[in-house]
mmCIF file of C-alpha atoms in Angstrom:
data_model
loop_
_atom_site.group_PDB
_atom_site.id
_atom_site.type_symbol
_atom_site.label_atom_id
_atom_site.label_comp_id
_atom_site.label_asym_id
_atom_site.label_seq_id
_atom_site.Cartn_x
_atom_site.Cartn_y
_atom_site.Cartn_z
ATOM 1 C CA MET A 2 0.000 0.000 0.000
ATOM 2 C CA ASP A 3 1.438 3.383 -0.960
ATOM 3 C CA SER A 4 1.827 6.084 1.660
ATOM 4 C CA LYS A 5 -1.245 8.095 0.669
ATOM 5 C CA LYS A 6 -3.555 5.078 0.710
ATOM 6 C CA LEU A 7 -2.084 4.016 4.029
ATOM 7 C CA ALA A 8 -2.555 7.500 5.488
ATOM 8 C CA GLN A 9 -6.163 7.676 4.322
ATOM 9 C CA LYS A 10 -6.894 4.268 5.796
ATOM 10 C CA ALA A 11 -5.303 5.256 9.093
ATOM 11 C CA ILE A 12 -7.417 8.435 9.255
ATOM 12 C CA SER A 13 -10.550 6.311 8.895
ATOM 13 C CA LEU A 14 -9.417 4.154 11.849
ATOM 14 C CA LEU A 15 -8.520 7.004 14.189
ATOM 15 C CA ASP A 16 -10.146 7.796 17.525
ATOM 16 C CA LEU A 17 -9.116 11.451 17.612
ATOM 17 C CA THR A 18 -8.605 12.146 21.287
ATOM 18 C CA ASN A 19 -8.609 15.014 23.745
ATOM 19 C CA LEU A 20 -8.280 13.803 27.324
ATOM 20 C CA ASN A 21 -6.221 16.765 28.467
ATOM 21 C CA ASP A 22 -6.855 18.112 31.950
ATOM 22 C CA ASP A 23 -7.459 21.619 30.564
ATOM 23 C CA CYS A 24 -9.943 20.544 27.897
ATOM 24 C CA ASP A 25 -12.933 22.876 27.477
ATOM 25 C CA ASP A 26 -15.869 23.423 25.115
ATOM 26 C CA ALA A 27 -13.726 25.345 22.642
ATOM 27 C CA ALA A 28 -11.219 22.491 22.524
ATOM 28 C CA ILE A 29 -14.041 20.041 21.821
ATOM 29 C CA GLU A 30 -15.269 22.207 18.947
ATOM 30 C CA THR A 31 -11.742 22.229 17.518
ATOM 31 C CA LEU A 32 -11.407 18.469 17.969
ATOM 32 C CA CYS A 33 -14.701 17.747 16.222
ATOM 33 C CA ALA A 34 -13.805 20.043 13.333
ATOM 34 C CA LYS A 35 -10.432 18.301 12.915
ATOM 35 C CA ALA A 36 -12.171 14.913 12.900
ATOM 36 C CA GLN A 37 -13.838 15.979 9.646
ATOM 37 C CA SER A 38 -10.667 16.155 7.590
ATOM 38 C CA ALA A 39 -10.358 16.952 3.917
ATOM 39 C CA TYR A 40 -9.244 13.345 3.409
ATOM 40 C CA GLY A 41 -12.131 11.697 5.207
ATOM 41 C CA ASN A 42 -13.608 11.545 8.673
ATOM 42 C CA THR A 43 -11.998 9.853 11.609
ATOM 43 C CA ALA A 44 -13.823 6.867 13.089
ATOM 44 C CA ALA A 45 -14.538 8.607 16.385
ATOM 45 C CA VAL A 46 -13.558 11.285 18.829
ATOM 46 C CA CYS A 47 -12.695 10.277 22.383
ATOM 47 C CA VAL A 48 -13.467 12.823 25.101
ATOM 48 C CA TRP A 49 -14.029 13.165 28.838
ATOM 49 C CA PRO A 50 -17.563 12.158 29.923
ATOM 50 C CA ARG A 51 -18.528 15.758 30.659
ATOM 51 C CA PHE A 52 -18.059 16.626 26.979
ATOM 52 C CA VAL A 53 -20.075 13.785 25.418
ATOM 53 C CA SER A 54 -23.196 15.899 24.813
ATOM 54 C CA LYS A 55 -21.129 18.729 23.348
ATOM 55 C CA ALA A 56 -19.319 16.374 20.977
ATOM 56 C CA LYS A 57 -22.572 14.690 19.913
ATOM 57 C CA ASN A 58 -24.025 18.077 18.998
ATOM 58 C CA CYS A 59 -20.906 19.090 17.092
ATOM 59 C CA LEU A 60 -20.826 15.835 15.113
ATOM 60 C CA GLU A 61 -24.531 15.424 14.385
ATOM 61 C CA GLY A 62 -25.030 13.967 10.910
ATOM 62 C CA THR A 63 -21.345 13.197 10.292
ATOM 63 C CA GLY A 64 -21.374 9.496 11.210
ATOM 64 C CA ILE A 65 -18.387 10.049 13.520
ATOM 65 C CA LYS A 66 -18.775 8.151 16.784
ATOM 66 C CA VAL A 67 -18.358 9.700 20.221
ATOM 67 C CA ALA A 68 -16.298 7.633 22.636
ATOM 68 C CA THR A 69 -15.686 8.413 26.284
ATOM 69 C CA VAL A 70 -13.704 6.965 29.175
ATOM 70 C CA VAL A 71 -14.799 5.466 32.507
ATOM 71 C CA ASN A 72 -12.779 4.375 35.533
ATOM 72 C CA PHE A 73 -10.144 6.560 33.886
ATOM 73 C CA PRO A 74 -7.236 6.825 34.215
ATOM 74 C CA ALA A 75 -6.609 5.170 37.577
ATOM 75 C CA GLY A 76 -8.302 1.817 36.950
ATOM 76 C CA GLY A 77 -9.846 1.786 40.413
ATOM 77 C CA ASP A 78 -12.019 -0.770 42.182
ATOM 78 C CA ASP A 79 -15.383 1.036 42.355
ATOM 79 C CA VAL A 80 -17.563 -1.245 40.245
ATOM 80 C CA TRP A 81 -20.877 0.455 40.918
ATOM 81 C CA GLY A 82 -19.412 3.937 40.567
ATOM 82 C CA THR A 83 -18.044 2.910 37.175
ATOM 83 C CA VAL A 84 -21.405 1.435 36.191
ATOM 84 C CA ALA A 85 -23.105 4.707 37.163
ATOM 85 C CA GLU A 86 -20.516 6.663 35.157
ATOM 86 C CA THR A 87 -21.215 4.429 32.161
ATOM 87 C CA LYS A 88 -24.989 4.845 32.427
ATOM 88 C CA ALA A 89 -24.615 8.629 32.518
ATOM 89 C CA ALA A 90 -22.344 8.627 29.470
ATOM 90 C CA ILE A 91 -24.763 6.432 27.527
ATOM 91 C CA ALA A 92 -27.641 8.741 28.486
ATOM 92 C CA ASP A 93 -25.611 11.684 27.159
ATOM 93 C CA GLY A 94 -25.243 9.881 23.824
ATOM 94 C CA ALA A 95 -21.894 8.096 23.993
ATOM 95 C CA ASP A 96 -21.528 5.516 21.227
ATOM 96 C CA GLU A 97 -18.486 3.832 22.755
ATOM 97 C CA ILE A 98 -17.257 3.331 26.305
ATOM 98 C CA ASP A 99 -13.518 2.938 26.942
ATOM 99 C CA LEU A 100 -13.276 1.230 30.347
ATOM 100 C CA VAL A 101 -10.011 1.039 32.279
ATOM 101 C CA ILE A 102 -10.034 -2.378 33.892
ATOM 102 C CA PRO A 103 -9.045 -2.487 37.604
ATOM 103 C CA TYR A 104 -5.526 -3.397 36.598
ATOM 104 C CA HIS A 105 -3.997 -2.897 40.047
ATOM 105 C CA SER A 106 -6.350 -5.567 41.396
ATOM 106 C CA PHE A 107 -5.617 -7.757 38.387
ATOM 107 C CA MET A 108 -1.890 -7.499 39.078
ATOM 108 C CA ALA A 109 -2.593 -8.511 42.678
ATOM 109 C CA GLY A 110 -4.223 -11.730 41.463
ATOM 110 C CA ARG A 111 -7.873 -10.636 41.547
ATOM 111 C CA ARG A 112 -8.695 -11.826 38.039
ATOM 112 C CA GLY A 113 -12.348 -12.407 38.929
ATOM 113 C CA PHE A 114 -12.776 -8.839 40.155
ATOM 114 C CA ALA A 115 -11.666 -7.426 36.801
ATOM 115 C CA GLU A 116 -14.012 -9.817 35.033
ATOM 116 C CA THR A 117 -16.896 -8.704 37.255
ATOM 117 C CA MET A 118 -16.354 -5.025 36.461
ATOM 118 C CA ILE A 119 -16.262 -5.689 32.720
ATOM 119 C CA VAL A 120 -19.428 -7.794 32.851
ATOM 120 C CA ARG A 121 -21.300 -5.231 34.955
ATOM 121 C CA VAL A 122 -20.358 -2.368 32.646
ATOM 122 C CA LYS A 123 -21.169 -4.405 29.548
ATOM 123 C CA ASP A 124 -24.606 -5.160 30.987
ATOM 124 C CA VAL A 125 -25.633 -1.474 30.934
ATOM 125 C CA ILE A 126 -24.382 -0.735 27.421
ATOM 126 C CA PRO A 127 -27.016 -1.090 24.684
ATOM 127 C CA ALA A 128 -26.355 -3.665 21.977
ATOM 128 C CA ASP A 129 -25.742 -0.958 19.373
ATOM 129 C CA ARG A 130 -22.921 0.654 21.402
ATOM 130 C CA ARG A 131 -19.369 -0.631 21.951
ATOM 131 C CA LEU A 132 -17.312 -1.474 25.019
ATOM 132 C CA LYS A 133 -13.548 -1.062 24.713
ATOM 133 C CA THR A 134 -11.512 -2.341 27.650
ATOM 134 C CA ILE A 135 -8.232 -0.597 28.444
ATOM 135 C CA LEU A 136 -5.734 -3.072 29.900
ATOM 136 C CA GLU A 137 -2.973 -0.526 30.747
ATOM 137 C CA THR A 138 -0.385 -2.911 29.363
ATOM 138 C CA GLY A 139 2.590 -0.714 30.243
ATOM 139 C CA GLU A 140 1.744 -1.206 33.910
ATOM 140 C CA LEU A 141 0.891 -4.913 33.591
ATOM 141 C CA ASN A 142 4.289 -5.188 31.881
ATOM 142 C CA ASP A 143 4.620 -9.000 31.975
ATOM 143 C CA PRO A 144 3.672 -10.700 28.652
ATOM 144 C CA GLU A 145 1.812 -13.509 30.409
ATOM 145 C CA LEU A 146 -0.166 -11.033 32.500
ATOM 146 C CA ILE A 147 -1.040 -9.003 29.398
ATOM 147 C CA LYS A 148 -2.209 -12.131 27.590
ATOM 148 C CA ASP A 149 -4.260 -13.164 30.608
ATOM 149 C CA ALA A 150 -5.884 -9.724 30.891
ATOM 150 C CA ALA A 151 -6.718 -9.739 27.191
ATOM 151 C CA THR A 152 -8.297 -13.171 27.504
ATOM 152 C CA VAL A 153 -10.345 -12.149 30.541
ATOM 153 C CA ALA A 154 -11.623 -9.030 28.776
ATOM 154 C CA ILE A 155 -12.560 -10.975 25.656
ATOM 155 C CA GLU A 156 -14.364 -13.671 27.622
ATOM 156 C CA ALA A 157 -16.198 -11.041 29.711
ATOM 157 C CA GLY A 158 -17.731 -9.506 26.587
ATOM 158 C CA ALA A 159 -15.452 -6.663 25.478
ATOM 159 C CA ASP A 160 -16.003 -5.498 21.907
ATOM 160 C CA PHE A 161 -12.439 -4.159 21.732
ATOM 161 C CA ILE A 162 -9.292 -4.587 23.777
ATOM 162 C CA LYS A 163 -7.170 -1.455 24.033
ATOM 163 C CA THR A 164 -3.581 -1.138 25.174
ATOM 164 C CA SER A 165 -3.388 2.009 27.237
ATOM 165 C CA THR A 166 -4.768 5.180 28.753
ATOM 166 C CA GLY A 167 -1.954 7.268 27.320
ATOM 167 C CA LYS A 168 -1.381 8.536 30.859
ATOM 168 C CA VAL A 169 1.478 6.254 31.957
ATOM 169 C CA ALA A 170 5.147 5.968 31.016
ATOM 170 C CA ILE A 171 4.746 3.032 28.605
ATOM 171 C CA ASN A 172 1.734 2.891 26.320
ATOM 172 C CA ALA A 173 1.182 1.002 23.054
ATOM 173 C CA THR A 174 4.136 -1.042 21.780
ATOM 174 C CA PRO A 175 4.421 -3.457 18.861
ATOM 175 C CA GLN A 176 5.291 -6.255 21.286
ATOM 176 C CA THR A 177 2.083 -5.699 23.227
ATOM 177 C CA ALA A 178 0.095 -5.558 19.998
ATOM 178 C CA GLU A 179 1.430 -9.003 19.079
ATOM 179 C CA ILE A 180 0.275 -10.434 22.419
ATOM 180 C CA MET A 181 -3.188 -8.892 22.276
ATOM 181 C CA LEU A 182 -3.874 -9.736 18.648
ATOM 182 C CA GLU A 183 -2.759 -13.302 19.269
ATOM 183 C CA ALA A 184 -5.312 -13.471 22.097
ATOM 184 C CA ILE A 185 -8.048 -12.215 19.771
ATOM 185 C CA ALA A 186 -7.077 -14.697 17.059
ATOM 186 C CA GLU A 187 -7.048 -17.583 19.514
ATOM 187 C CA SER A 188 -10.438 -16.620 20.953
ATOM 188 C CA GLY A 189 -12.256 -16.894 17.640
ATOM 189 C CA ARG A 190 -14.494 -14.033 18.768
ATOM 190 C CA PRO A 191 -15.278 -10.827 16.843
ATOM 191 C CA VAL A 192 -13.228 -8.530 19.060
ATOM 192 C CA GLY A 193 -11.383 -5.447 17.884
ATOM 193 C CA PHE A 194 -7.961 -4.049 18.817
ATOM 194 C CA LYS A 195 -6.914 -0.498 19.670
ATOM 195 C CA PRO A 196 -3.318 0.608 20.217
ATOM 196 C CA ALA A 197 -3.372 3.898 22.124
ATOM 197 C CA GLY A 198 -0.676 6.283 23.244
ATOM 198 C CA GLY A 199 2.546 6.823 21.351
ATOM 199 C CA VAL A 200 1.131 6.429 17.823
ATOM 200 C CA ARG A 201 2.680 9.513 16.264
ATOM 201 C CA SER A 202 3.602 8.842 12.639
ATOM 202 C CA LEU A 203 2.571 7.103 9.436
ATOM 203 C CA GLU A 204 5.306 4.575 10.148
ATOM 204 C CA ASP A 205 3.784 3.816 13.562
ATOM 205 C CA ALA A 206 0.387 3.290 11.942
ATOM 206 C CA ALA A 207 1.910 0.970 9.337
ATOM 207 C CA THR A 208 3.620 -1.080 12.040
ATOM 208 C CA TYR A 209 0.379 -1.799 13.903
ATOM 209 C CA LEU A 210 -1.613 -2.500 10.741
ATOM 210 C CA THR A 211 1.067 -4.960 9.633
ATOM 211 C CA ILE A 212 0.840 -6.799 12.961
ATOM 212 C CA ALA A 213 -2.963 -6.907 12.661
ATOM 213 C CA GLU A 214 -2.662 -8.373 9.176
ATOM 214 C CA LYS A 215 -0.234 -11.015 10.460
ATOM 215 C CA TYR A 216 -2.733 -12.357 12.979
ATOM 216 C CA MET A 217 -6.117 -11.482 11.502
ATOM 217 C CA GLY A 218 -5.689 -11.284 7.723
ATOM 218 C CA ALA A 219 -5.367 -8.555 5.121
ATOM 219 C CA ASP A 220 -8.983 -7.374 5.090
ATOM 220 C CA TRP A 221 -9.624 -7.471 8.848
ATOM 221 C CA ALA A 222 -8.729 -3.937 9.929
ATOM 222 C CA THR A 223 -11.792 -1.711 9.528
ATOM 223 C CA SER A 224 -13.308 0.847 11.873
ATOM 224 C CA ASP A 225 -15.418 -1.981 13.311
ATOM 225 C CA THR A 226 -12.355 -4.002 14.299
ATOM 226 C CA PHE A 227 -9.349 -1.681 14.590
ATOM 227 C CA ARG A 228 -8.740 1.807 15.982
ATOM 228 C CA PHE A 229 -5.793 4.015 16.739
ATOM 229 C CA GLY A 230 -6.080 6.127 19.894
ATOM 230 C CA ALA A 231 -4.172 9.356 19.376
ATOM 231 C CA SER A 232 -4.375 13.127 19.431
ATOM 232 C CA GLY A 233 -1.333 14.205 17.446
ATOM 233 C CA VAL A 234 -1.016 11.664 14.654
ATOM 234 C CA LEU A 235 -3.724 13.190 12.439
ATOM 235 C CA ASP A 236 -1.390 16.038 11.475
ATOM 236 C CA ALA A 237 1.227 13.538 10.331
ATOM 237 C CA LEU A 238 -1.337 11.550 8.336
ATOM 238 C CA ILE A 239 -2.635 14.668 6.601
ATOM 239 C CA ALA A 240 0.944 15.698 5.823
ATOM 240 C CA ALA A 241 1.475 12.287 4.197
ATOM 241 C CA MET A 242 -1.687 12.762 2.121
ATOM 242 C CA GLU A 243 -0.268 16.078 0.941
ATOM 243 C CA GLY A 244 3.128 14.618 0.120
ATOM 244 C CA GLN A 245 4.865 16.304 3.017
ATOM 245 C CA ASP A 246 7.116 14.910 5.707
ATOM 246 C CA ALA A 247 5.818 15.847 9.134
ATOM 247 C CA LYS A 248 5.842 14.500 12.640
ATOM 248 C CA ALA A 249 2.766 14.293 14.794
ATOM 249 C CA GLY A 250 2.024 16.917 17.390
ATOM 250 C CA GLU A 251 2.529 16.250 21.027
ATOM 251 C CA GLY A 252 -0.141 14.416 22.969
ATOM 252 C CA TYR A 253 -1.894 11.121 23.657
#
């Protein structure tokens, strides 16, 4: 695939993200405008729960999904608080919920607790909306633990498994992508994959799409099965479409 086709495909798979602490309504308006690029729309925007309604209004009629985060970024243990957060986001119009699993508890051996949170959150999400589970793989660190967390999330009903919050030192890596995509392939279930944090260039996008093709086949990666979570990479992708050489902006 030539660079322009690759860039256009990557744009269509992007969850354009603003989870900055200083985000405000003006920033959401800017984000939603950027999501409607001259080279096609992004798959979604990902915003704090308090901005879901604003983003839905900005994107009405575009087909761009609105994703939001729950139990984010700490991955705490409050199951019912996270369920309540999810219900509120769905009521505000969220199309996709990105849930941070209670990874501290998972690392402490409480596999069943993580499974319970995923199941409870999944139960309050309508069938036409998606649940993405964030494993925080940079904190799990151990390949066996990452594989186990991916398997638990898949078996508990996640529609996607996602690497990271973008808020820790180590986020998406090719090595982690291999582990998670292998878990999806082995499960035989229709679960998507989302590398998030540190995807900053066309070359990064190509790396993850190549890994997805290795495990899932050449035609697998669509917006229903594969997303990039990033804030800065869109600039680099647009530069590639325009035949320029540019690095992504700073951010998630």
